Short mmCIF file of C-alpha atoms in Angstrom, two decimals:
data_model
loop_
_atom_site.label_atom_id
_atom_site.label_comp_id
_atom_site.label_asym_id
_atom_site.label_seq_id
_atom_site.Cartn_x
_atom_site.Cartn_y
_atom_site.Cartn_z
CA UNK A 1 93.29 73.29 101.93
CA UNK A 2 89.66 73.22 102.27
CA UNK A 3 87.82 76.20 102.33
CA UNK A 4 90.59 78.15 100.76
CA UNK A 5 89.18 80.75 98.06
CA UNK A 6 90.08 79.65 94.44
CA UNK A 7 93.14 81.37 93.40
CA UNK A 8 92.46 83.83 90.41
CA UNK A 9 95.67 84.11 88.46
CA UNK A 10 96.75 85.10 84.82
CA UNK A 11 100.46 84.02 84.10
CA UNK A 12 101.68 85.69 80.71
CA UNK A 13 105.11 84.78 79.42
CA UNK A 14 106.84 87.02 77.41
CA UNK A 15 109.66 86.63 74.73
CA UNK A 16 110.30 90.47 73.44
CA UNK A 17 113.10 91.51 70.57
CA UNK A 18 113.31 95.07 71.64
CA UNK A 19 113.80 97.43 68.38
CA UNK A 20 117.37 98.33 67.85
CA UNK A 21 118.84 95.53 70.56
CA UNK A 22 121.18 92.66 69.44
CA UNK A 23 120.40 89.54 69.23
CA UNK A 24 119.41 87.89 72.25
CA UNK A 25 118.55 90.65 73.93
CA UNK A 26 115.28 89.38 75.54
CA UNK A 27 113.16 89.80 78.62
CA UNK A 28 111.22 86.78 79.24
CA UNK A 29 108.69 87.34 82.10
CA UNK A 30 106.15 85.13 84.35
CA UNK A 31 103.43 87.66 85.44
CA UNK A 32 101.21 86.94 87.90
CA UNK A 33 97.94 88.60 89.20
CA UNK A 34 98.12 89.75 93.62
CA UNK A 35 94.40 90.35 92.81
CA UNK A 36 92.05 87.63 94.85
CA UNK A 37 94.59 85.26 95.94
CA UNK A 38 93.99 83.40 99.22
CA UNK A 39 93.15 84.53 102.19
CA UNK A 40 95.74 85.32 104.99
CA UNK A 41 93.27 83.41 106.99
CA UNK A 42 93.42 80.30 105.24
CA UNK A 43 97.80 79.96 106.82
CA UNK A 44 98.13 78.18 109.82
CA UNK A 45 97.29 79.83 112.85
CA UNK A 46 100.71 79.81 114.13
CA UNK A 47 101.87 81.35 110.65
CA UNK A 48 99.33 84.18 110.84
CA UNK A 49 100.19 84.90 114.50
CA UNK A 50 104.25 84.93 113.41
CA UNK A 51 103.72 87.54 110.34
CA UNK A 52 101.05 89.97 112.07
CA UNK A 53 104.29 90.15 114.79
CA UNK A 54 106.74 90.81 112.20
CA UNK A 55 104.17 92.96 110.67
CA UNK A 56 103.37 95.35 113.96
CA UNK A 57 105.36 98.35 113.09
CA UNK A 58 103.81 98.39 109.31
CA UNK A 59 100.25 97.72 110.57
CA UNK A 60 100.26 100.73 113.56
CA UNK A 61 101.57 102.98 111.21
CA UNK A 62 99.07 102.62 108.44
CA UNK A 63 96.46 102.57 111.43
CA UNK A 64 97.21 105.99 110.90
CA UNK A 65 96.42 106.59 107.23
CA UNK A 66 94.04 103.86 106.93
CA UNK A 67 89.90 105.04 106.59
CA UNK A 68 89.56 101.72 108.44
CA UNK A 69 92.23 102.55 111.14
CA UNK A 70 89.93 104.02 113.56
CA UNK A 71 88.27 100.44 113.94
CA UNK A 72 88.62 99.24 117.50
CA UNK A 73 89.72 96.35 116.32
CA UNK A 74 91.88 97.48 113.20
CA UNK A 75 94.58 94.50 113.33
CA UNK A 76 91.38 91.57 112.99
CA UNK A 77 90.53 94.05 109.92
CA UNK A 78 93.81 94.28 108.81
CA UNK A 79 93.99 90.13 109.00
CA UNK A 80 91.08 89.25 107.25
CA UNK A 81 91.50 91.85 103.96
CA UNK A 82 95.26 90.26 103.62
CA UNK A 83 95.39 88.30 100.80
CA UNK A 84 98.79 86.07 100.02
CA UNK A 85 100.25 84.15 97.13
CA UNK A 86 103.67 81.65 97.32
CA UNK A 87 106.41 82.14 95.36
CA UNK A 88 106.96 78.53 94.66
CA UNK A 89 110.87 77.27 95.51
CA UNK A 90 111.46 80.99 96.87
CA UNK A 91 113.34 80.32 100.23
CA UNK A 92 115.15 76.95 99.99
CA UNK A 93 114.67 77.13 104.31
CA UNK A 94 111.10 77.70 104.28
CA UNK A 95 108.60 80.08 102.14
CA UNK A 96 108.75 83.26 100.66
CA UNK A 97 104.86 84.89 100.50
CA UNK A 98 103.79 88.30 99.17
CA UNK A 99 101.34 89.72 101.22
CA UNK A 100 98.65 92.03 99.61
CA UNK A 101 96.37 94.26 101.91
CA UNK A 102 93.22 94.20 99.61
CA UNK A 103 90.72 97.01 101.11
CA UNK A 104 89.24 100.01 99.47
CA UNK A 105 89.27 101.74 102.00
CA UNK A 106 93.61 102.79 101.18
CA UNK A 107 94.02 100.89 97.90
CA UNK A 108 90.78 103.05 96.53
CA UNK A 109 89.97 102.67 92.84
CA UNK A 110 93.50 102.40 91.69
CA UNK A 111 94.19 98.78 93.36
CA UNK A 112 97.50 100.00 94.01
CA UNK A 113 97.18 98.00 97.19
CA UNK A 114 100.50 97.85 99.71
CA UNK A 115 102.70 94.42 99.42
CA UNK A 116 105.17 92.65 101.91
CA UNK A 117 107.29 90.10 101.40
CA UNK A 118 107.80 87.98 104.24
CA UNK A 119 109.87 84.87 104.89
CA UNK A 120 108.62 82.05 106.71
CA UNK A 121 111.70 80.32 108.17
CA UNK A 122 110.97 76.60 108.94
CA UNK A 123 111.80 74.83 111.81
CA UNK A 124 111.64 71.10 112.98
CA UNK A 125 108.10 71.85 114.55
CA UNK A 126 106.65 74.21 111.32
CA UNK A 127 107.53 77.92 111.04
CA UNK A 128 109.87 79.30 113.73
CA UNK A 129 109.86 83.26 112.57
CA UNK A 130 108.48 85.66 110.05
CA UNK A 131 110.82 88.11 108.66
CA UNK A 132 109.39 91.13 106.27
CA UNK A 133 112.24 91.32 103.47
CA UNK A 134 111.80 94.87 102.20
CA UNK A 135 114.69 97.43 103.39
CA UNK A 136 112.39 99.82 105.86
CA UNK A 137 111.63 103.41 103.89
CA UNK A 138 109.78 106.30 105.78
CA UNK A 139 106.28 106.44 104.26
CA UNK A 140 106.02 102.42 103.03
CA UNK A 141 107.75 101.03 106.10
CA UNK A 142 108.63 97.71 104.76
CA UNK A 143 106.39 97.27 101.86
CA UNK A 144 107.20 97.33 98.43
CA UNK A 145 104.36 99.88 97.77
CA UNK A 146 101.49 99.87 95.98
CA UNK A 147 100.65 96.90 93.34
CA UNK A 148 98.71 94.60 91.37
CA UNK A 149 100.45 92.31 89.80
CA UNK A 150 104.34 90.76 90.07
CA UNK A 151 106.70 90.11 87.31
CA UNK A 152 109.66 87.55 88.06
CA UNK A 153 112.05 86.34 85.30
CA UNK A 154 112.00 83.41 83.24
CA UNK A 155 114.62 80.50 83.79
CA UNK A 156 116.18 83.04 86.80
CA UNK A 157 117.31 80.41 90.26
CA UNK A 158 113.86 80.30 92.11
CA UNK A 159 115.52 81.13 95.46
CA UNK A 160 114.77 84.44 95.99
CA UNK A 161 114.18 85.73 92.39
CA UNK A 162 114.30 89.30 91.68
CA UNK A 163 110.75 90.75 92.28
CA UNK A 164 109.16 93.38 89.48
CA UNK A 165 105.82 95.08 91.32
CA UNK A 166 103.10 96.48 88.65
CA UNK A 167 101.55 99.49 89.27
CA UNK A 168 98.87 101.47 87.54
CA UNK A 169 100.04 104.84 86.73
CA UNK A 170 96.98 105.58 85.13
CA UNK A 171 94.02 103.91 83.19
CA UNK A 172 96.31 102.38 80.41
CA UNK A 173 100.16 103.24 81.88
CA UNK A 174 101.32 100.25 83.84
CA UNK A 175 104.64 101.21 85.86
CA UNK A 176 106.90 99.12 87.91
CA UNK A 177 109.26 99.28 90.80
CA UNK A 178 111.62 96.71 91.11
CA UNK A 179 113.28 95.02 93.95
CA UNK A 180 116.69 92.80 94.27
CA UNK A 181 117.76 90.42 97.08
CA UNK A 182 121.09 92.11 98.38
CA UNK A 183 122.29 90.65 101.25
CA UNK A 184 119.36 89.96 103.85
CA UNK A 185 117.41 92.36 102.50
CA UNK A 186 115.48 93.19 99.18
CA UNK A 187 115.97 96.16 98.17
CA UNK A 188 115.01 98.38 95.49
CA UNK A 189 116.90 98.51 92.36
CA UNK A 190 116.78 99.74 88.83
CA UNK A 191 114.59 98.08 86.34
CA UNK A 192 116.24 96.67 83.67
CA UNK A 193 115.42 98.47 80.69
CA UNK A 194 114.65 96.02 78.58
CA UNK A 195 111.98 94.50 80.92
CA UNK A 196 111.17 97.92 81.59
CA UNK A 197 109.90 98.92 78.55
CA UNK A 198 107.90 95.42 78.18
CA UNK A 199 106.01 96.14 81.22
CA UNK A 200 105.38 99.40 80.48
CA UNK A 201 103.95 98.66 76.92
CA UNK A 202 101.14 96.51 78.87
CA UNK A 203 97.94 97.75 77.81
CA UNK A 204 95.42 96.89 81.23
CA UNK A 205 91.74 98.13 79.30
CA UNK A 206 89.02 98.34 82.57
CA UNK A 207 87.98 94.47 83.38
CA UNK A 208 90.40 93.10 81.43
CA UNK A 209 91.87 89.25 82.41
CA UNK A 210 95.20 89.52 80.23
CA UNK A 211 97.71 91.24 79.67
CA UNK A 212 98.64 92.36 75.65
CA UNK A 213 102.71 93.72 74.97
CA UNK A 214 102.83 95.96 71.82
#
């Protein structure tokens, strides 16, 4: 689509033999930067009008937290600092998008910037409805928290693949919350260990592109 900001992504794989695990006992991992992906603006405007509906609830509420929320116009604001990136083959009826609000004024210095994952369910005429995935928690609403940066697993189905948000925990920690499709809903699981451990091993120096496992 013209116009639409060049997407800025690093994709890592990784093939880890944990110490003291048998044979086999791998986690291979695509990991993608949510940092400067395209602009929620660049969707259709019919798609953009669907998700900021499904989104209401999540966008009042951090109205309230938000430096920005006193704007008089916070949900324009809240539009154009939304950032999204595909998850290619995601929803076999339509697409599944991860939604990043990219602002400073709540992510801050950490870039631990909220996420949604919403489903855009197709119908003969384009997208019918936008549904927000994440089981509703008091304090996130229905976003998977704060993150960077999404791990998925290698050679997993593509249709709704389990999710692994990064996190900075501090200037060289990376953590990660991860979330399962259950039903309807994803909801948040336990990590496996194994992937676990790679993700936490990621070493993230300041202005670094890549991503090193040790």
């Amino acid at each position: 689509m013209m116009g639409r900001k060049v997407l800025s992504l690093f994709a890592l794989s990784l093939s880890v033999l944990l110490p003291g695990r048998m044979l086999g006992a791998r986690c291979d991992l695509d990991i993608e930067s949510l940092r400067d992906s395209p602009s929620f603006t660049t969707l259709a405007r019919h798609d953009q009008q669907l998700i900021l509906k499904e989104l209401h609830d999540d966008i009042a509420e951090m109205a309230e937290v938000d430096v920005a929320g006193s704007s008089k116009n916070y949900l324009g604001y809240f539009a154009t600092h939304l950032e999204y990136k595909e998850i290619t083959g995601g929803a076999p009826d339509g697409r599944l998008l991860l939604l990043r609000y990219s602002s400073n004024t709540l992510c801050g210095s950490s870039d631990n910037c909220p996420v949604w994952v919403v489903e855009l369910m197709q119908g003969k005429k384009g997208a019918s409805r936008a549904v927000s995935l994440i089981h509703w928690r008091p304090g996130f609403g229905t976003s998977a928290e704060g993150s960077w940066a999404v791990a998925t697993p290698i050679g997993a189905k593509p249709e709704f693949p389990e999710l692994m948000f990064l996190t900075h925990l501090s200037r060289y920690q990376t953590g990660v919350h991860c979330y399962r499709k259950i039903g309807k809903l994803y909801m948040k699981v336990a990590c496996s260990p194994d992937c676990a451990e790679v993700i936490r091993n990621l070493r993230r120096p300041p202005g670094a592109s890549k991503q090193n496992a040790h």
